Coordinates of C-alpha atoms in Angstrom, one line a residue:
Chain A
F1 CA 116.2 140.6 92.2
F2 CA 113.5 139.3 89.8
F3 CA 113.3 139.4 85.9
N4 CA 110.2 139.9 84.1
D5 CA 111.6 138.2 81.1
T6 CA 110.5 135.5 78.6
A7 CA 113.9 133.9 78.5
T8 CA 113.8 130.5 80.0
T9 CA 115.2 129.6 83.5
E10 CA 118.0 127.7 81.9
I11 CA 119.6 130.9 80.8
Y12 CA 119.4 132.7 84.0
T13 CA 120.1 129.7 86.2
R14 CA 123.3 129.1 84.1
S15 CA 124.6 132.5 83.6
L16 CA 123.1 134.8 86.2
V17 CA 123.8 132.8 89.3
G18 CA 127.1 134.2 90.4
S19 CA 127.6 136.6 87.3
V20 CA 126.9 139.9 89.2
R21 CA 130.0 141.6 89.9
C22 CA 130.1 142.8 93.6
V23 CA 132.3 145.6 94.8
Q24 CA 133.2 145.9 98.2
E25 CA 134.9 148.8 99.8
T26 CA 137.2 148.0 102.8
G27 CA 138.6 151.0 104.7
Y28 CA 138.1 152.9 107.8
Q29 CA 136.7 156.3 108.9
R30 CA 138.7 159.1 110.6
R31 CA 138.1 162.5 111.7
V32 CA 140.7 164.7 110.1
H33 CA 140.4 168.5 110.9
G34 CA 136.9 167.8 112.0
I35 CA 135.9 166.3 108.8
Q36 CA 135.0 162.8 108.5
I37 CA 137.2 161.0 106.0
F38 CA 136.6 157.7 104.6
H39 CA 139.8 156.2 103.7
R40 CA 139.6 153.8 100.8
K41 CA 142.2 151.1 101.6
R42 CA 141.3 148.7 98.7
M43 CA 138.6 148.0 96.5
E44 CA 137.9 144.3 96.1
S45 CA 135.8 143.2 93.4
L46 CA 134.5 139.6 93.7
P47 CA 135.0 137.9 90.4
S48 CA 132.0 137.2 88.1
G49 CA 130.5 133.9 87.7
K50 CA 132.6 132.5 84.9
E51 CA 135.8 133.6 86.5
R52 CA 135.2 132.2 89.9
K53 CA 138.1 130.0 90.7
G54 CA 138.2 127.8 93.8
E55 CA 134.6 128.8 94.7
F56 CA 132.1 126.1 94.9
N57 CA 129.7 125.8 92.2
P58 CA 126.7 123.9 93.3
Y59 CA 125.7 122.8 89.8
M60 CA 127.2 120.5 87.4
D61 CA 126.1 119.3 83.9
N62 CA 126.4 115.7 83.5
G63 CA 125.2 115.7 80.1
G64 CA 123.1 113.3 78.1
T65 CA 119.9 113.6 76.1
V66 CA 116.4 112.5 76.8
V67 CA 113.4 112.3 74.3
A68 CA 109.9 111.4 74.6
I69 CA 107.1 110.8 72.0
A70 CA 103.4 110.4 72.9
G71 CA 101.3 108.1 70.7
K72 CA 97.7 107.5 70.3
N73 CA 97.7 104.7 72.9
F74 CA 101.2 104.5 73.9
C75 CA 104.4 106.5 74.7
V76 CA 108.1 105.9 74.4
L77 CA 110.8 107.5 76.5
A78 CA 114.5 107.2 75.4
G79 CA 117.6 108.4 77.4
D80 CA 121.1 107.9 76.9
T81 CA 123.1 106.2 79.7
R82 CA 126.2 108.3 79.5
C83 CA 127.2 110.5 82.5
S84 CA 130.2 112.9 81.9
Q85 CA 131.8 115.8 83.6
G86 CA 133.4 118.3 81.1
Y87 CA 135.5 116.0 78.9
T88 CA 135.7 113.1 81.5
L89 CA 133.4 110.2 81.3
L90 CA 131.9 109.3 84.7
S91 CA 129.8 106.3 83.7
R92 CA 128.5 104.5 80.6
N93 CA 125.7 102.9 82.5
T94 CA 123.5 105.4 84.4
S95 CA 119.7 105.5 84.0
K96 CA 117.9 108.8 83.4
I97 CA 114.5 107.4 83.4
T98 CA 112.4 106.5 86.4
Q99 CA 109.0 104.8 86.3
L100 CA 106.8 106.6 88.7
T101 CA 103.4 104.7 88.2
K102 CA 102.2 101.8 86.0
G103 CA 101.3 104.3 83.4
A104 CA 103.8 107.1 83.8
A105 CA 107.4 107.7 84.0
I106 CA 110.0 110.7 84.1
A107 CA 113.2 111.3 82.2
S108 CA 115.5 114.1 83.1
S109 CA 118.8 115.4 81.9
G110 CA 121.1 117.7 83.9
M111 CA 123.0 117.0 87.0
R112 CA 123.1 113.6 88.1
A113 CA 122.9 114.1 91.9
D114 CA 119.9 116.5 91.5
I115 CA 118.0 113.9 89.2
A116 CA 118.7 111.2 91.6
K117 CA 117.2 113.1 94.5
F118 CA 114.3 114.5 92.7
H119 CA 113.3 111.2 91.2
K120 CA 113.4 109.7 94.7
T121 CA 111.3 112.4 96.2
L122 CA 108.8 112.0 93.5
L123 CA 108.6 108.2 94.2
M124 CA 107.9 109.1 97.9
R125 CA 105.2 111.6 96.9
V126 CA 103.6 109.1 94.6
K127 CA 103.5 106.5 97.5
E128 CA 102.0 109.1 99.8
Y129 CA 99.3 109.8 97.2
E130 CA 98.5 106.0 96.9
F131 CA 98.2 105.7 100.7
K132 CA 95.8 108.7 100.7
F133 CA 93.6 108.0 97.8
H134 CA 94.0 104.2 97.3
K135 CA 94.9 104.6 93.8
E136 CA 97.7 105.7 91.5
P137 CA 97.8 109.3 90.5
S138 CA 96.7 110.0 87.1
L139 CA 99.2 111.4 84.5
D140 CA 97.7 114.9 85.0
A141 CA 97.9 114.9 88.8
L142 CA 101.4 113.5 88.4
A143 CA 102.4 116.4 86.1
H144 CA 101.1 118.9 88.3
L145 CA 102.8 117.1 91.4
V146 CA 106.1 117.4 89.5
S147 CA 105.7 121.1 88.8
K148 CA 104.9 121.8 92.5
Q149 CA 108.0 119.8 93.5
L150 CA 110.2 121.8 91.2
Y151 CA 108.7 125.1 92.4
S152 CA 109.2 124.2 96.1
H153 CA 113.0 124.6 95.2
R154 CA 112.4 127.9 93.3
F155 CA 115.3 129.6 95.0
F156 CA 117.9 126.8 94.9
P157 CA 116.6 124.9 91.9
F158 CA 117.2 121.2 91.0
Y159 CA 119.5 121.2 88.1
S160 CA 117.0 118.8 86.3
F161 CA 115.2 119.3 83.0
N162 CA 112.5 116.8 82.9
L163 CA 110.1 115.2 80.7
V164 CA 107.1 113.4 82.1
A165 CA 105.3 111.0 79.8
G166 CA 102.5 108.4 80.1
L167 CA 99.0 107.4 79.3
D168 CA 96.3 109.8 80.5
S169 CA 93.1 108.7 82.0
K170 CA 91.7 108.0 78.5
G171 CA 94.6 106.0 77.5
V172 CA 96.0 108.5 75.2
G173 CA 99.6 109.1 75.4
A174 CA 100.9 112.5 76.6
V175 CA 104.4 114.2 77.2
Y176 CA 104.9 117.1 79.6
G177 CA 108.0 119.4 79.3
Y178 CA 109.4 121.2 82.3
D179 CA 112.0 123.9 82.9
A180 CA 114.2 123.8 86.0
I181 CA 111.6 125.5 88.3
G182 CA 108.2 123.8 87.2
S183 CA 106.7 125.7 84.4
F184 CA 105.2 123.0 82.3
D185 CA 103.3 122.4 79.1
K186 CA 101.6 119.4 77.5
L187 CA 103.3 118.2 74.3
V188 CA 103.3 115.5 71.7
Y189 CA 106.9 115.1 71.9
G190 CA 109.8 116.6 73.8
A191 CA 113.6 116.5 74.0
T192 CA 115.8 117.9 76.6
G193 CA 119.6 117.7 77.6
S194 CA 122.9 118.3 75.7
G195 CA 121.7 117.0 72.4
S196 CA 118.2 118.4 72.5
Q197 CA 118.8 121.1 69.9
L198 CA 120.0 118.3 67.5
V199 CA 116.9 116.2 68.1
V200 CA 114.1 118.7 68.4
P201 CA 114.2 119.8 64.5
V202 CA 114.2 116.1 63.5
L203 CA 111.2 115.3 65.7
D204 CA 109.4 118.6 64.1
N205 CA 110.0 117.3 60.8
Q206 CA 109.1 113.7 61.3
L207 CA 106.2 114.2 63.6
C208 CA 104.3 117.2 62.2
G209 CA 105.8 117.8 58.8
H210 CA 107.5 121.2 58.2
N211 CA 105.7 123.3 60.6
K212 CA 104.4 122.9 64.1
I213 CA 100.9 123.9 63.5
Q214 CA 99.7 120.4 62.7
E215 CA 100.6 118.1 65.5
Q216 CA 99.9 114.5 65.0
Q217 CA 100.3 111.7 67.4
C218 CA 102.1 108.6 66.4
E219 CA 100.1 105.8 65.4
S220 CA 102.4 102.8 66.1
P221 CA 104.9 102.1 68.8
V222 CA 107.3 100.2 66.3
I223 CA 107.5 103.4 64.3
A224 CA 108.2 105.6 67.3
K225 CA 110.8 103.2 68.7
K226 CA 112.5 103.1 65.3
L227 CA 112.3 106.8 64.9
M228 CA 113.8 107.3 68.6
L229 CA 116.7 105.0 67.7
D230 CA 117.6 106.8 64.6
I231 CA 117.4 110.2 66.5
M232 CA 119.5 108.9 69.4
N233 CA 122.1 107.5 67.0
S234 CA 122.2 110.8 65.0
C235 CA 122.5 112.6 68.2
A236 CA 125.4 110.5 69.6
E237 CA 127.3 111.2 66.3
R238 CA 127.5 114.9 66.9
D239 CA 127.0 115.4 70.6
I240 CA 130.0 114.3 72.6
Y241 CA 127.9 114.0 75.9
T242 CA 125.6 111.4 74.3
G243 CA 126.3 107.9 73.7
D244 CA 127.1 104.4 75.0
K245 CA 123.5 102.9 75.3
V246 CA 119.9 104.2 74.9
E247 CA 117.5 103.0 77.3
L248 CA 114.0 102.9 75.7
L249 CA 110.8 102.6 77.8
T250 CA 107.7 102.0 76.1
I251 CA 104.3 102.4 78.2
G252 CA 101.4 100.8 76.7
K253 CA 97.8 100.1 78.0
D254 CA 99.3 96.6 79.0
G255 CA 102.1 97.7 80.9
S256 CA 105.7 98.9 80.1
E257 CA 108.7 97.4 78.8
I258 CA 112.4 98.5 79.0
D259 CA 114.8 97.9 76.1
Y260 CA 118.6 98.7 75.8
Q261 CA 120.2 99.4 72.4
P262 CA 123.8 100.3 71.9
L263 CA 125.0 103.7 70.8
R264 CA 128.2 105.2 69.7
A265 CA 130.5 104.3 72.3
D266 CA 133.5 106.5 71.5
Q267 CA 136.0 103.9 72.7
Q268 CA 139.1 102.6 70.7
P269 CA 139.0 98.9 70.4
H270 CA 142.4 97.8 71.8
T271 CA 143.7 94.6 73.6
T272 CA 144.2 94.8 77.1
L273 CA 146.9 92.7 79.0
L274 CA 144.2 90.3 80.2
D275 CA 143.3 89.5 76.5
T276 CA 146.9 88.9 75.5
Q277 CA 147.4 86.5 78.3
Q278 CA 144.5 84.4 77.1
Chain B
Y1 CA 83.1 102.6 154.1
Q2 CA 84.2 106.1 154.3
R3 CA 87.2 107.3 156.2
R4 CA 88.4 110.7 157.0
V5 CA 92.2 111.2 155.9
H6 CA 93.6 114.5 156.5
G7 CA 90.1 115.8 156.4
I8 CA 89.4 114.3 153.0
V9 CA 86.6 111.8 152.7
I10 CA 88.1 108.7 150.8
S11 CA 85.8 106.1 149.6
K12 CA 86.7 102.2 149.7
M13 CA 88.0 102.5 146.1
W14 CA 91.6 103.7 146.7
R15 CA 92.3 103.6 143.0
N16 CA 90.6 106.7 142.3
L17 CA 93.3 108.6 144.2
Y18 CA 96.0 107.4 142.0
D19 CA 94.6 107.4 138.6
Q20 CA 94.3 111.0 137.8
S21 CA 97.4 111.2 135.5
C22 CA 100.1 109.3 134.0
S23 CA 102.6 110.8 136.5
T24 CA 101.0 109.2 139.6
W25 CA 102.1 105.8 140.8
S26 CA 99.8 103.7 143.1
P27 CA 101.0 102.1 146.3
Q28 CA 101.1 98.8 144.5
G29 CA 103.4 100.0 141.8
R30 CA 100.9 100.5 139.1
I31 CA 100.1 103.5 136.9
F32 CA 96.4 103.3 136.5
Q33 CA 96.1 105.5 133.5
I34 CA 98.1 102.9 131.5
D35 CA 95.9 100.2 132.7
Y36 CA 93.0 101.9 131.6
A37 CA 94.3 102.6 128.3
M38 CA 95.0 98.8 128.0
E39 CA 91.2 98.5 128.8
A40 CA 90.3 100.5 125.8
V41 CA 92.0 98.0 123.6
K42 CA 89.8 95.3 125.1
Q43 CA 86.8 97.3 124.1
G44 CA 87.8 97.4 120.4
S45 CA 86.7 94.6 118.0
I46 CA 88.8 91.6 117.6
S47 CA 92.0 91.4 115.7
I48 CA 93.9 88.1 115.1
G49 CA 97.3 87.7 113.7
L50 CA 99.2 84.5 112.9
R51 CA 102.3 83.5 110.9
S52 CA 104.1 80.6 109.2
D53 CA 107.5 80.4 108.0
T54 CA 106.7 82.0 104.6
H55 CA 103.8 84.3 105.4
S56 CA 102.2 86.5 108.0
L57 CA 98.6 87.5 108.0
I58 CA 96.2 89.5 110.2
V59 CA 92.4 89.2 110.3
G60 CA 90.1 92.0 111.6
L61 CA 86.5 92.0 112.3
K62 CA 85.1 95.2 111.1
R63 CA 82.4 97.1 113.2
S64 CA 79.6 99.2 111.8
P65 CA 77.7 101.7 114.1
H66 CA 74.4 101.1 112.3
E67 CA 73.0 99.0 109.4
M68 CA 72.8 102.1 107.3
A69 CA 76.5 102.8 107.8
G70 CA 79.7 101.3 106.4
Y71 CA 82.4 99.5 108.1
Q72 CA 85.3 100.9 110.0
E73 CA 88.4 99.7 108.2
K74 CA 90.8 97.9 110.6
V75 CA 93.7 96.6 108.5
F76 CA 95.9 99.0 107.1
K77 CA 99.0 98.8 104.8
V78 CA 102.1 100.5 106.1
D79 CA 104.5 99.8 103.4
D80 CA 104.8 97.0 100.7
H81 CA 106.2 94.7 103.4
V82 CA 104.3 95.6 106.5
G83 CA 100.6 95.9 107.5
L84 CA 98.9 96.1 110.7
A85 CA 95.4 95.5 112.4
M86 CA 94.3 97.7 115.3
S87 CA 91.8 97.2 118.2
G88 CA 90.9 100.1 120.5
L89 CA 90.7 103.9 119.7
I90 CA 91.0 103.8 115.9
V91 CA 91.8 107.4 115.7
D92 CA 94.9 107.0 117.7
G93 CA 95.7 104.1 115.6
R94 CA 95.5 106.2 112.4
L95 CA 98.0 108.5 113.8
I96 CA 100.3 105.6 114.5
V97 CA 99.6 104.4 110.9
K98 CA 100.7 107.8 109.5
I99 CA 103.8 107.9 111.8
L100 CA 104.8 104.3 110.7
R101 CA 104.2 105.1 106.9
N102 CA 106.4 108.1 107.2
E103 CA 109.2 106.1 109.0
C104 CA 109.0 103.5 106.3
L105 CA 109.1 106.0 103.3
T106 CA 111.9 107.9 104.8
Y107 CA 114.0 104.8 105.5
K108 CA 113.3 103.6 101.9
T109 CA 114.5 107.1 100.6
L110 CA 117.6 107.0 102.6
Y111 CA 118.7 103.3 102.4
N112 CA 116.8 102.1 99.4
S113 CA 115.5 99.1 101.2
A114 CA 112.6 97.9 103.4
H115 CA 112.4 99.2 107.0
P116 CA 113.4 96.1 109.3
I117 CA 110.3 95.3 111.2
G118 CA 111.9 94.8 114.5
R119 CA 113.3 98.3 114.4
M120 CA 110.1 99.9 113.4
I121 CA 108.5 98.3 116.5
T122 CA 111.1 99.7 118.9
K123 CA 110.6 103.2 117.3
L124 CA 106.8 102.9 117.9
A125 CA 107.4 101.6 121.5
S126 CA 109.7 104.6 122.3
K127 CA 106.9 107.0 120.9
S128 CA 104.3 105.1 122.9
Q129 CA 106.6 105.2 126.1
K130 CA 106.9 109.0 125.8
K131 CA 103.2 109.3 126.0
T132 CA 103.1 107.6 129.3
M133 CA 105.5 109.9 131.0
G134 CA 104.0 113.2 131.3
E135 CA 101.6 115.4 133.2
R136 CA 99.3 116.2 130.4
K137 CA 99.8 113.4 128.1
R138 CA 97.8 110.3 127.7
P139 CA 99.0 106.8 126.2
F140 CA 97.8 105.7 122.8
G141 CA 94.5 103.9 123.3
V142 CA 95.1 101.3 120.7
G143 CA 96.7 98.0 120.5
M144 CA 98.1 96.8 117.2
L145 CA 99.1 93.5 115.6
I146 CA 101.8 94.2 113.0
A147 CA 102.5 91.7 110.3
G148 CA 105.6 92.0 108.2
Y149 CA 108.2 90.4 106.0
D150 CA 111.9 91.4 106.1
E151 CA 115.2 89.7 105.4
L152 CA 114.8 87.8 108.7
G153 CA 111.5 86.2 107.5
P154 CA 107.8 87.0 108.3
H155 CA 107.0 88.5 111.8
L156 CA 103.9 89.2 113.9
Y157 CA 104.4 91.7 116.7
Q158 CA 101.8 92.9 119.1
T159 CA 102.0 96.6 120.6
S160 CA 100.1 98.0 123.4
P161 CA 99.6 101.2 125.0
N162 CA 102.0 100.4 127.9
A163 CA 104.8 100.6 125.3
E164 CA 105.4 97.0 125.7
Y165 CA 105.8 94.7 122.5
Y166 CA 106.2 91.0 121.9
E167 CA 106.7 89.0 119.0
Y168 CA 104.2 86.1 118.5
Y169 CA 103.6 83.1 116.3
A170 CA 99.9 83.8 116.7
F171 CA 97.9 86.2 118.8
S172 CA 94.6 88.0 119.2
I173 CA 93.7 91.2 120.9
G174 CA 90.4 93.1 121.5
A175 CA 86.9 92.0 122.7
K176 CA 86.2 88.3 123.0
S177 CA 89.8 87.5 122.0
Q178 CA 90.1 84.6 124.5
P179 CA 88.4 82.0 122.4
A180 CA 90.4 82.7 119.4
K181 CA 93.7 82.7 121.5
T182 CA 92.6 79.1 122.7
Y183 CA 92.0 78.0 119.2
L184 CA 95.3 79.4 118.2
E185 CA 97.2 77.9 121.1
K186 CA 95.8 74.5 120.0
N187 CA 96.9 75.0 116.4
F188 CA 100.1 77.0 116.2
K189 CA 102.4 74.2 116.3
S190 CA 101.2 73.4 112.8
F191 CA 101.6 77.0 111.4
P192 CA 105.2 76.9 110.5
T193 CA 104.7 74.6 107.5
A194 CA 101.0 75.6 106.6
S195 CA 100.2 77.0 103.3
L196 CA 98.8 80.4 102.8
D197 CA 95.4 79.1 102.0
N198 CA 95.4 77.0 105.2
M199 CA 96.6 79.8 107.3
I200 CA 93.8 81.9 106.0
L201 CA 91.4 79.4 107.1
H202 CA 92.9 79.1 110.5
G203 CA 92.6 82.9 110.8
L204 CA 88.9 82.6 110.0
K205 CA 88.2 79.7 112.2
A206 CA 89.9 81.7 115.1
L207 CA 87.6 84.6 114.3
K208 CA 84.7 82.3 114.0
A209 CA 85.6 80.8 117.5
S210 CA 85.5 84.1 119.1
E211 CA 82.6 85.8 117.1
G212 CA 80.5 82.7 116.2
E213 CA 77.1 84.7 116.7
I214 CA 78.0 87.4 114.1
E215 CA 77.4 86.4 110.6
L216 CA 81.0 86.7 108.9
T217 CA 80.7 88.2 105.5
F218 CA 83.1 89.8 103.1
K219 CA 81.8 93.2 104.4
N220 CA 82.9 92.9 108.0
V221 CA 86.0 90.6 107.8
S222 CA 89.3 92.1 106.7
I223 CA 92.3 89.9 105.9
G224 CA 95.8 91.1 105.2
I225 CA 98.7 88.9 103.9
V226 CA 102.3 89.6 103.5
G227 CA 105.2 87.1 103.0
K228 CA 107.9 86.0 100.6
D229 CA 107.3 87.3 97.2
Q230 CA 103.9 88.7 98.4
P231 CA 103.8 92.3 99.0
F232 CA 101.4 93.3 101.7
R233 CA 97.7 93.5 100.5
L234 CA 94.1 93.1 101.6
L235 CA 92.3 90.0 100.3
T236 CA 89.7 91.1 97.6
E237 CA 86.0 90.5 97.9
E238 CA 86.1 87.3 95.7
E239 CA 89.0 85.8 97.8
L240 CA 87.1 86.8 101.1
K241 CA 83.9 85.2 99.7
K242 CA 85.7 82.0 98.5
N243 CA 87.4 81.6 101.9
L244 CA 84.4 82.3 104.0
L245 CA 82.4 79.8 102.0
L246 CA 85.2 77.2 102.7
L247 CA 85.0 78.2 106.4
H248 CA 81.3 77.6 106.4
Q249 CA 81.5 74.3 104.7
Q250 CA 83.8 73.0 107.3
Q251 CA 82.3 74.5 110.4
P252 CA 78.6 73.5 110.7
S253 CA 76.2 75.8 112.2
A254 CA 73.8 74.9 115.1
E255 CA 71.3 73.3 112.8
P256 CA 72.4 69.8 111.6
M257 CA 73.5 69.8 108.0
E258 CA 72.7 67.0 105.5
V259 CA 75.7 64.8 104.9
K260 CA 77.5 65.6 101.7
P261 CA 80.3 63.0 100.8
Q262 CA 81.9 65.5 98.4
L263 CA 82.2 68.1 101.1
I264 CA 85.8 67.4 101.7
H265 CA 88.0 68.0 98.6
S266 CA 91.3 69.9 98.8
N267 CA 91.3 70.9 102.3
A268 CA 90.7 67.5 103.7
H269 CA 93.5 67.5 106.3
L270 CA 92.0 70.6 108.0
I271 CA 89.2 68.6 109.2
N272 CA 91.6 67.1 111.7
T273 CA 92.3 70.5 113.2
F274 CA 88.8 71.0 114.2
D275 CA 88.6 69.9 117.8
A276 CA 85.0 69.1 118.5
V277 CA 86.0 68.8 122.3
S278 CA 86.7 72.4 122.8
Y279 CA 83.5 73.5 121.2
P280 CA 80.8 71.4 122.7
H281 CA 78.1 73.7 121.4
L282 CA 79.0 72.7 117.8
T283 CA 78.7 69.2 116.7
L284 CA 80.2 67.5 113.7
P285 CA 77.7 65.9 111.2
P286 CA 77.5 62.2 111.4
S287 CA 80.1 61.0 108.9

């Protein structure tokens, strides 16, 4: 069934999938004294989404935060490199950012497997575009392509919450934010992932004052990068799913560069057996 | 002469009986439809391919139907490490390019690496063979020279409508390809250690040997290069102009040129490969 609702897909993907309680009547029919009787043997009710035990849940949240800021002639994307499952750390060194063309990149948080597949699919589509049109897709074309790819999985969405950032055809930075099924909007800055709610208020404050009506684009990549680092560090302090390292991708008119900075690693310094042996 | 066989009049050309479809053998053991498809390749404009130990390159002569029209592109990129030149029915060739591009993309997505060239050729040969084995199908009418670089090094493969493929050090297909083949045969032993610039000049000279009458300009010549640390790309207009200039400086036209002592600079050793004996109609200027 379809919802005409302004709530985001994130809400209904997470809580509605599997949350409908199904009731199944098992029984048999018999004719008793000429009257058809339906004997109810048992009523089984399938457990609701949260209670499903032993049932396969196709989605998993691997945590992490990604942030993107668009400047006057550059853009910066930052993503932490931690991959987790519940309270377990799966990896301290995974990348959430993929560069799609010389002037655009995508950063996603959500389920690691879906992100990897989605980014690979996009790289393929970009290559097909280049073969057909003998040039790289513009940021706007890429933004629409991402939306189309997400919508093509409308009924089994990619658990991937994306930010596409790059330089548009005039050389001005832009960020596009998406939900899981492809609805998107052009932004000046965006954040998604487990720590996004900690990050967005800070960006609102730093980049456009106390209200969202006046949006200004950042002038200098140095300031934007410093802001990003501060934000990610603060996020790592309070969000358990964010940490280890932050991967910073700066896209400017001369090209792009990647930088890694350490974040709170949540590990105890201790000596291992190997250390003592030396 | 005409004969009546079972009441049917047969002309002396026995071939016509056995060339109606791909599923008919001739008494000599040939399938004429495939032979005719090979003829289509010979009608196409020339494509030349050559390789060294580090690079593989393909040269194509582009045709234009009319001086008001543009030129038909002949050299196509298939993936970062493969490109091809085609001779024959270009429309069939475009379909093959689409198929190969898809194969390479799928391989890259699945295995995160470049498609090995040999495997790609056998896949193409299988597809070509299917087209030769059916009542209502016809073979591809295009021959290709596929240049690529994979972990085994640079490759040059030739494919044809009869689904046979061979790997070459140097080859040429299409119209008037024999003079180019002769030039390549004389010089291919020096290719393995040749530099990329020398290889480009060899390719252009082979082209000139075949199509000497046509003026070779950056508009009707297409060169694709691929190799170690060199993803497949076509030479740009400037590079083509530069190389064609070098070609014209080293191969004099029919009119005697004035002697220029500074003619020979960086490519001095290439003069030795120009064998005046095989091209009696061209004479070297008095040194």
